[in-house]
Amino acid sequence: MNVVVCVKQIPDPAAPAALDPGTKNLVRGGKLILDDSDSYGVEMALQLADAAGGGEVTLVSMVPNGETSGLRTALAMGAAKAILISDDALAGSDALGTAKVLAAAIRRVGPDLVLAATESTDGYTGTTPVQIAELLGLPSVTFAKKVEVNGGSVKVERQTEAGYDEVECPLPAVVTVTAGVVEPRYPSFKGIMAAKSKPVETLTVADLGLDAGEVGAPGARQEVTSVSPAEARGAGEIVVDEGEGHVRVIEFLEQLKVL
Ligand SMILES: Cc1cc2nc3c(=O)[nH]c(=O)nc-3n(C[C@H](O)[C@H](O)[C@H](O)COP(=O)(O)OP(=O)(O)OC[C@H]3O[C@@H](n4cnc5c(N)ncnc54)[C@H](O)[C@@H]3O)c2cc1C
C-alpha cells in the first residue's frame, strides 16, 4: 500500500518566533523542523504499510528556501522518499494556494491513502488537508484517532466532543490524524544515517504544471490584516490551605462554570 504523508516544516517552536512587519506573516527564514503534529501521520503511514505487507511511504512538503531538515527527520523514521516543493513564486501562499501545490504533487504519486495532521502547530487553520481532498476529488475523514485499512477501504474512529464516530470510506482517501493516533518512534542512528541518502525530489510551481498566478501572493485570497500581542498572563492566586482549601477550589471551578 502506498501512502503519502503531508509534512509541514515549521520554525522551531523552542526558538523565539518573529513576524514580518510588512506581511505580518511568520518569519520562516531560519532552520525549520518537522512539525510534531506530522510525526503522528508518518508513524501511522509506516504502520499501515507494514500491516499491508509492503508499500512505500512518500512525504510531500512545501517550504521556502529548499529546507529539508524536517523531511530528513521523517525519512529517518522510515519513510522511503520525499517530494519537496520550493519556489520563490510560492511566497505569500495562503492555505488554498498551499493545498493546490500539495494536491498537484500528490497527484504525481497516485497513492492509496493520503495522511495529514488535523492542524499544523504554527498556522493551525486545519483547512489544508480537506482542500487537498476536494482538489483531488477524494473523500476525506478528519480527526482520526484510529485508522485501519481493509482491502479497498479505510475504517476510522473519528474523535468527537462526546466520544468517537466509526467512519468507513473507499480508498483512495485523505485522512487527518490527531496526536495520539499512534506513538511516533524516535529515529534510530541507523535510520538517521540512511535518511541522508534517501531521495528528495525538489519541484517548482512550473514542474507541477501550475500557473504562478494561482499560488503565492498573487493567488492568495487570505490576507493578515492586523496582529496584536497576546494578553500578558496575570499572576496566579495563592491560597494557603488551612483546612478550607477545597472550598476555594470548588468556588473557583464554579466561577469557571466547569462544575
Ligand atoms: C496571506 C498569507 C500569506 C502567507 N505566506 C506564507 C509564506 O510566504 N510562506 C509560508 O511558508 N507560509 C505562508 N503562509 C502560511 C501558509 O499559508 C500556511 O502555513 C499554509 O496555508 C498551511 O496552513 P496551516 O498551517 O494553517 O495548515 P493546516 O491546515 O492547519 O495544516 C494541517 C496539515 O496539513 C499539512 N500541511 C499544511 N501545510 C503544509 C505544507 N506547507 N507542507 C506539507 N504539509 C502541509 C500538514 O500535515 C498539516 O499538519 C501565509 C498565510 C497567509 C494567510
Short mmCIF file of C-alpha atoms and ligand atoms in Angstrom, two decimals:
data_model
loop_
_atom_site.label_atom_id
_atom_site.label_comp_id
_atom_site.label_asym_id
_atom_site.label_seq_id
_atom_site.Cartn_x
_atom_site.Cartn_y
_atom_site.Cartn_z
CA MET A 1 0.00 0.00 0.00
CA ASN A 2 1.38 3.40 -0.96
CA VAL A 3 0.78 6.23 1.46
CA VAL A 4 1.57 9.92 1.05
CA VAL A 5 2.07 11.93 4.23
CA CYS A 6 1.88 15.72 4.11
CA VAL A 7 4.58 17.03 6.41
CA LYS A 8 4.97 20.67 7.24
CA GLN A 9 8.40 22.00 8.20
CA ILE A 10 8.00 24.82 10.69
CA PRO A 11 10.21 27.26 12.63
CA ASP A 12 11.39 25.55 15.84
CA PRO A 13 8.73 26.44 18.46
CA ALA A 14 11.52 26.44 21.09
CA ALA A 15 13.24 29.37 19.34
CA PRO A 16 11.84 32.91 19.59
CA ALA A 17 9.34 33.48 16.76
CA ALA A 18 9.15 36.68 14.74
CA LEU A 19 6.55 38.24 12.47
CA ASP A 20 7.48 40.09 9.31
CA PRO A 21 6.32 43.69 9.97
CA GLY A 22 5.35 44.12 6.29
CA THR A 23 3.41 40.92 5.53
CA LYS A 24 2.58 40.13 9.21
CA ASN A 25 3.44 36.51 8.43
CA LEU A 26 5.71 34.27 10.45
CA VAL A 27 9.39 34.63 9.50
CA ARG A 28 10.44 31.25 8.09
CA GLY A 29 13.97 32.10 7.02
CA GLY A 30 15.89 30.07 9.62
CA LYS A 31 16.21 26.37 10.28
CA LEU A 32 12.92 24.52 10.13
CA ILE A 33 11.94 21.31 11.89
CA LEU A 34 9.35 18.60 11.32
CA ASP A 35 6.06 19.77 12.80
CA ASP A 36 5.47 17.46 15.76
CA SER A 37 1.81 17.10 14.61
CA ASP A 38 3.06 15.41 11.44
CA SER A 39 5.19 12.80 13.22
CA TYR A 40 1.89 11.02 14.01
CA GLY A 41 0.95 10.83 10.32
CA VAL A 42 4.40 9.50 9.44
CA GLU A 43 4.22 6.80 12.12
CA MET A 44 0.66 5.86 11.12
CA ALA A 45 1.70 5.54 7.48
CA LEU A 46 4.68 3.32 8.37
CA GLN A 47 2.47 1.06 10.48
CA LEU A 48 -0.23 0.83 7.78
CA ALA A 49 2.32 -0.04 5.07
CA ASP A 50 3.79 -2.71 7.39
CA ALA A 51 0.35 -4.13 8.16
CA ALA A 52 -0.44 -4.28 4.42
CA GLY A 53 2.72 -6.33 3.91
CA GLY A 54 4.53 -3.73 1.83
CA GLY A 55 4.33 -0.44 0.02
CA GLU A 56 6.01 2.90 0.27
CA VAL A 57 5.59 5.97 2.39
CA THR A 58 6.22 9.19 0.44
CA LEU A 59 6.47 12.57 2.14
CA VAL A 60 5.21 15.75 0.50
CA SER A 61 6.25 19.16 1.81
CA MET A 62 6.03 22.75 0.61
CA VAL A 63 8.56 25.08 2.16
CA PRO A 64 10.62 28.21 1.47
CA ASN A 65 14.39 28.04 0.77
CA GLY A 66 14.53 24.33 -0.15
CA GLU A 67 14.77 23.40 3.55
CA THR A 68 14.96 19.65 4.18
CA SER A 69 15.87 19.31 7.89
CA GLY A 70 12.33 18.36 8.91
CA LEU A 71 11.99 15.99 5.96
CA ARG A 72 15.22 14.21 6.97
CA THR A 73 13.71 13.55 10.42
CA ALA A 74 10.66 11.91 8.83
CA LEU A 75 12.88 9.97 6.40
CA ALA A 76 14.93 8.80 9.40
CA MET A 77 11.72 7.46 10.95
CA GLY A 78 11.38 5.18 7.91
CA ALA A 79 9.65 6.99 5.03
CA ALA A 80 11.11 5.92 1.68
CA LYS A 81 11.31 9.22 -0.20
CA ALA A 82 10.11 12.81 -0.33
CA ILE A 83 8.82 15.42 -2.71
CA LEU A 84 9.77 18.97 -1.77
CA ILE A 85 8.12 21.92 -3.45
CA SER A 86 10.09 25.10 -3.01
CA ASP A 87 9.89 28.12 -5.25
CA ASP A 88 10.13 31.89 -4.70
CA ALA A 89 6.80 32.13 -6.57
CA LEU A 90 5.17 30.47 -3.53
CA ALA A 91 5.93 33.35 -1.12
CA GLY A 92 2.67 34.61 0.35
CA SER A 93 0.71 31.42 -0.39
CA ASP A 94 -2.41 31.09 1.74
CA ALA A 95 -3.99 27.78 2.75
CA LEU A 96 -5.75 27.23 -0.60
CA GLY A 97 -2.58 28.02 -2.55
CA THR A 98 -0.69 25.54 -0.36
CA ALA A 99 -3.39 22.91 -0.93
CA LYS A 100 -3.19 23.42 -4.73
CA VAL A 101 0.56 22.78 -4.66
CA LEU A 102 0.37 19.76 -2.35
CA ALA A 103 -2.53 18.27 -4.35
CA ALA A 104 -0.59 18.60 -7.60
CA ALA A 105 2.42 16.86 -6.04
CA ILE A 106 0.24 14.08 -4.57
CA ARG A 107 -1.39 13.52 -7.97
CA ARG A 108 2.04 12.59 -9.36
CA VAL A 109 2.34 9.78 -6.80
CA GLY A 110 -1.23 8.47 -7.07
CA PRO A 111 -1.26 6.95 -3.55
CA ASP A 112 -3.84 4.64 -1.97
CA LEU A 113 -4.07 6.91 1.07
CA VAL A 114 -3.07 10.46 1.98
CA LEU A 115 -2.42 11.30 5.64
CA ALA A 116 -2.01 14.75 7.20
CA ALA A 117 -2.27 16.18 10.68
CA THR A 118 -5.56 17.70 11.79
CA GLU A 119 -3.85 21.08 12.08
CA SER A 120 -0.32 22.44 11.96
CA THR A 121 1.40 23.86 15.05
CA ASP A 122 2.28 27.23 13.50
CA GLY A 123 -0.68 28.11 11.28
CA TYR A 124 -3.37 25.77 12.64
CA THR A 125 -6.18 26.68 10.26
CA GLY A 126 -6.92 22.96 9.89
CA THR A 127 -8.12 23.62 6.35
CA THR A 128 -5.30 22.44 4.08
CA PRO A 129 -5.99 18.66 4.07
CA VAL A 130 -9.70 18.98 3.29
CA GLN A 131 -8.90 21.40 0.48
CA ILE A 132 -6.41 18.85 -0.89
CA ALA A 133 -9.14 16.19 -0.80
CA GLU A 134 -11.56 18.48 -2.66
CA LEU A 135 -8.96 19.36 -5.31
CA LEU A 136 -8.13 15.67 -5.83
CA GLY A 137 -11.82 14.67 -5.83
CA LEU A 138 -11.21 12.28 -2.92
CA PRO A 139 -13.30 11.58 0.18
CA SER A 140 -11.82 12.93 3.42
CA VAL A 141 -12.16 11.85 7.03
CA THR A 142 -10.88 14.21 9.70
CA PHE A 143 -9.85 13.88 13.38
CA ALA A 144 -8.88 10.20 13.19
CA LYS A 145 -7.89 8.63 16.49
CA LYS A 146 -7.63 5.14 14.98
CA VAL A 147 -7.06 4.14 11.34
CA GLU A 148 -7.36 0.67 9.81
CA VAL A 149 -7.15 -0.30 6.16
CA ASN A 150 -9.11 -3.33 4.99
CA GLY A 151 -8.72 -4.11 1.32
CA GLY A 152 -10.12 -1.19 -0.63
CA SER A 153 -11.45 0.84 2.28
CA VAL A 154 -10.27 2.73 5.34
CA LYS A 155 -12.02 2.48 8.70
CA VAL A 156 -11.57 5.42 11.04
CA GLU A 157 -12.55 6.17 14.61
CA ARG A 158 -13.27 9.87 14.30
CA GLN A 159 -12.84 11.89 17.51
CA THR A 160 -15.90 13.92 18.54
CA GLU A 161 -16.62 16.02 21.63
CA ALA A 162 -18.69 13.20 23.11
CA GLY A 163 -16.60 10.20 22.04
CA TYR A 164 -15.98 8.93 18.54
CA ASP A 165 -17.81 8.04 15.31
CA GLU A 166 -16.91 4.98 13.25
CA VAL A 167 -16.50 6.06 9.63
CA GLU A 168 -15.63 3.85 6.68
CA CYS A 169 -14.81 5.15 3.23
CA PRO A 170 -13.35 3.80 -0.01
CA LEU A 171 -9.71 4.32 -0.92
CA PRO A 172 -8.05 6.44 -2.12
CA ALA A 173 -8.92 8.95 0.57
CA VAL A 174 -7.45 11.77 2.65
CA VAL A 175 -7.41 11.19 6.41
CA THR A 176 -6.27 13.67 9.06
CA VAL A 177 -4.92 12.20 12.27
CA THR A 178 -4.89 13.56 15.80
CA ALA A 179 -1.97 13.39 18.22
CA GLY A 180 -2.43 10.08 19.97
CA VAL A 181 -3.46 8.05 16.91
CA VAL A 182 -0.15 6.20 17.39
CA GLU A 183 3.06 6.79 19.35
CA PRO A 184 5.71 8.16 16.94
CA ARG A 185 9.02 6.28 17.03
CA TYR A 186 12.32 8.03 17.64
CA PRO A 187 14.60 7.82 14.60
CA SER A 188 17.35 5.26 15.23
CA PHE A 189 21.01 6.03 14.48
CA LYS A 190 20.77 3.66 11.50
CA GLY A 191 17.64 5.49 10.34
CA ILE A 192 19.36 8.88 10.62
CA MET A 193 22.31 7.66 8.55
CA ALA A 194 20.02 6.03 5.94
CA ALA A 195 17.93 9.23 5.65
CA LYS A 196 20.93 11.16 4.36
CA SER A 197 20.85 9.23 1.08
CA LYS A 198 17.08 8.82 0.62
CA PRO A 199 15.72 10.59 -2.48
CA VAL A 200 14.21 14.05 -2.12
CA GLU A 201 12.77 15.27 -5.41
CA THR A 202 12.66 19.08 -5.49
CA LEU A 203 9.99 20.62 -7.70
CA THR A 204 8.94 24.11 -8.72
CA VAL A 205 5.49 25.52 -9.48
CA ALA A 206 6.18 25.07 -13.22
CA ASP A 207 7.21 21.41 -12.69
CA LEU A 208 3.76 20.81 -11.21
CA GLY A 209 2.06 22.41 -14.21
CA LEU A 210 0.55 25.14 -12.03
CA ASP A 211 0.13 28.73 -13.08
CA ALA A 212 2.21 31.05 -10.86
CA GLY A 213 -0.78 33.42 -10.73
CA GLU A 214 -2.96 30.92 -8.82
CA VAL A 215 -0.47 30.34 -5.98
CA GLY A 216 1.80 32.58 -3.87
CA ALA A 217 0.80 36.15 -3.08
CA PRO A 218 -0.93 36.76 -6.46
CA GLY A 219 -3.30 33.81 -5.92
CA ALA A 220 -3.89 34.35 -2.19
CA ARG A 221 -7.43 35.14 -1.12
CA GLN A 222 -6.47 35.47 2.55
CA GLU A 223 -4.64 38.46 3.99
CA VAL A 224 -3.38 39.04 7.52
CA THR A 225 -4.81 42.50 8.14
CA SER A 226 -3.51 43.10 11.67
CA VAL A 227 -1.73 41.38 14.50
CA SER A 228 -1.66 42.28 18.18
CA PRO A 229 0.29 40.88 21.13
CA ALA A 230 -1.44 38.19 23.19
CA GLU A 231 -2.66 39.41 26.57
CA ALA A 232 0.02 39.00 29.24
CA ARG A 233 -0.87 36.32 31.76
CA GLY A 234 -1.87 37.69 35.17
CA ALA A 235 -0.20 36.39 38.32
CA GLY A 236 -1.91 33.35 39.85
CA GLU A 237 -3.65 33.42 43.22
CA ILE A 238 -2.00 31.53 46.07
CA VAL A 239 -4.42 30.10 48.60
CA VAL A 240 -2.97 28.83 51.87
CA ASP A 241 -4.89 25.71 52.83
CA GLU A 242 -5.90 25.94 56.45
CA GLY A 243 -8.43 23.14 56.13
CA GLU A 244 -10.83 25.01 53.81
CA GLY A 245 -8.70 24.96 50.63
CA HIS A 246 -11.08 22.54 48.90
CA VAL A 247 -13.94 25.06 49.29
CA ARG A 248 -11.87 27.67 47.43
CA VAL A 249 -11.08 25.13 44.69
CA ILE A 250 -14.78 24.33 44.24
CA GLU A 251 -15.71 28.05 44.19
CA PHE A 252 -13.03 28.67 41.56
CA LEU A 253 -14.26 25.80 39.35
CA GLU A 254 -17.85 27.06 39.71
CA GLN A 255 -16.68 30.52 38.66
CA LEU A 256 -15.22 28.98 35.51
CA LYS A 257 -18.51 27.09 35.02
CA VAL A 258 -16.55 23.82 34.98
CA LEU A 259 -18.80 22.50 37.78
C1 LIG B 1 -1.70 35.82 3.41
C2 LIG B 1 -0.85 34.68 3.84
C3 LIG B 1 0.47 34.58 3.39
C4 LIG B 1 1.27 33.51 3.75
N1 LIG B 1 2.55 33.45 3.30
C5 LIG B 1 3.33 32.39 3.58
C6 LIG B 1 4.65 32.28 3.06
O1 LIG B 1 5.14 33.15 2.37
N2 LIG B 1 5.38 31.15 3.36
C7 LIG B 1 4.85 30.17 4.15
O2 LIG B 1 5.53 29.14 4.39
N3 LIG B 1 3.61 30.26 4.68
C8 LIG B 1 2.84 31.34 4.41
N4 LIG B 1 1.58 31.44 4.94
C9 LIG B 1 1.12 30.38 5.80
C10 LIG B 1 0.63 29.27 4.93
O3 LIG B 1 -0.39 29.71 4.10
C11 LIG B 1 0.09 28.18 5.81
O4 LIG B 1 1.12 27.72 6.61
C12 LIG B 1 -0.45 27.05 4.95
O5 LIG B 1 -1.55 27.54 4.26
C13 LIG B 1 -0.91 25.89 5.78
O6 LIG B 1 -1.92 26.31 6.65
P1 LIG B 1 -1.87 25.87 8.14
O7 LIG B 1 -0.50 26.00 8.69
O8 LIG B 1 -2.98 26.55 8.84
O9 LIG B 1 -2.11 24.32 7.98
P2 LIG B 1 -3.25 23.40 8.50
O10 LIG B 1 -4.38 23.38 7.55
O11 LIG B 1 -3.52 23.65 9.95
O12 LIG B 1 -2.37 22.07 8.31
C14 LIG B 1 -2.92 20.78 8.51
C15 LIG B 1 -1.93 19.77 7.96
O13 LIG B 1 -1.80 19.94 6.53
C16 LIG B 1 -0.47 19.62 6.15
N5 LIG B 1 0.23 20.83 5.67
C17 LIG B 1 -0.09 22.13 5.84
N6 LIG B 1 0.80 22.93 5.23
C18 LIG B 1 1.73 22.12 4.70
C19 LIG B 1 2.92 22.34 3.95
N7 LIG B 1 3.34 23.57 3.65
N8 LIG B 1 3.62 21.25 3.53
C20 LIG B 1 3.20 19.98 3.81
N9 LIG B 1 2.09 19.71 4.52
C21 LIG B 1 1.36 20.77 4.96
C22 LIG B 1 0.24 19.12 7.41
O14 LIG B 1 0.02 17.75 7.56
C23 LIG B 1 -0.50 19.92 8.47
O15 LIG B 1 -0.34 19.41 9.77
C24 LIG B 1 0.76 32.50 4.60
C25 LIG B 1 -0.56 32.60 5.07
C26 LIG B 1 -1.36 33.66 4.70
C27 LIG B 1 -2.76 33.74 5.22
#
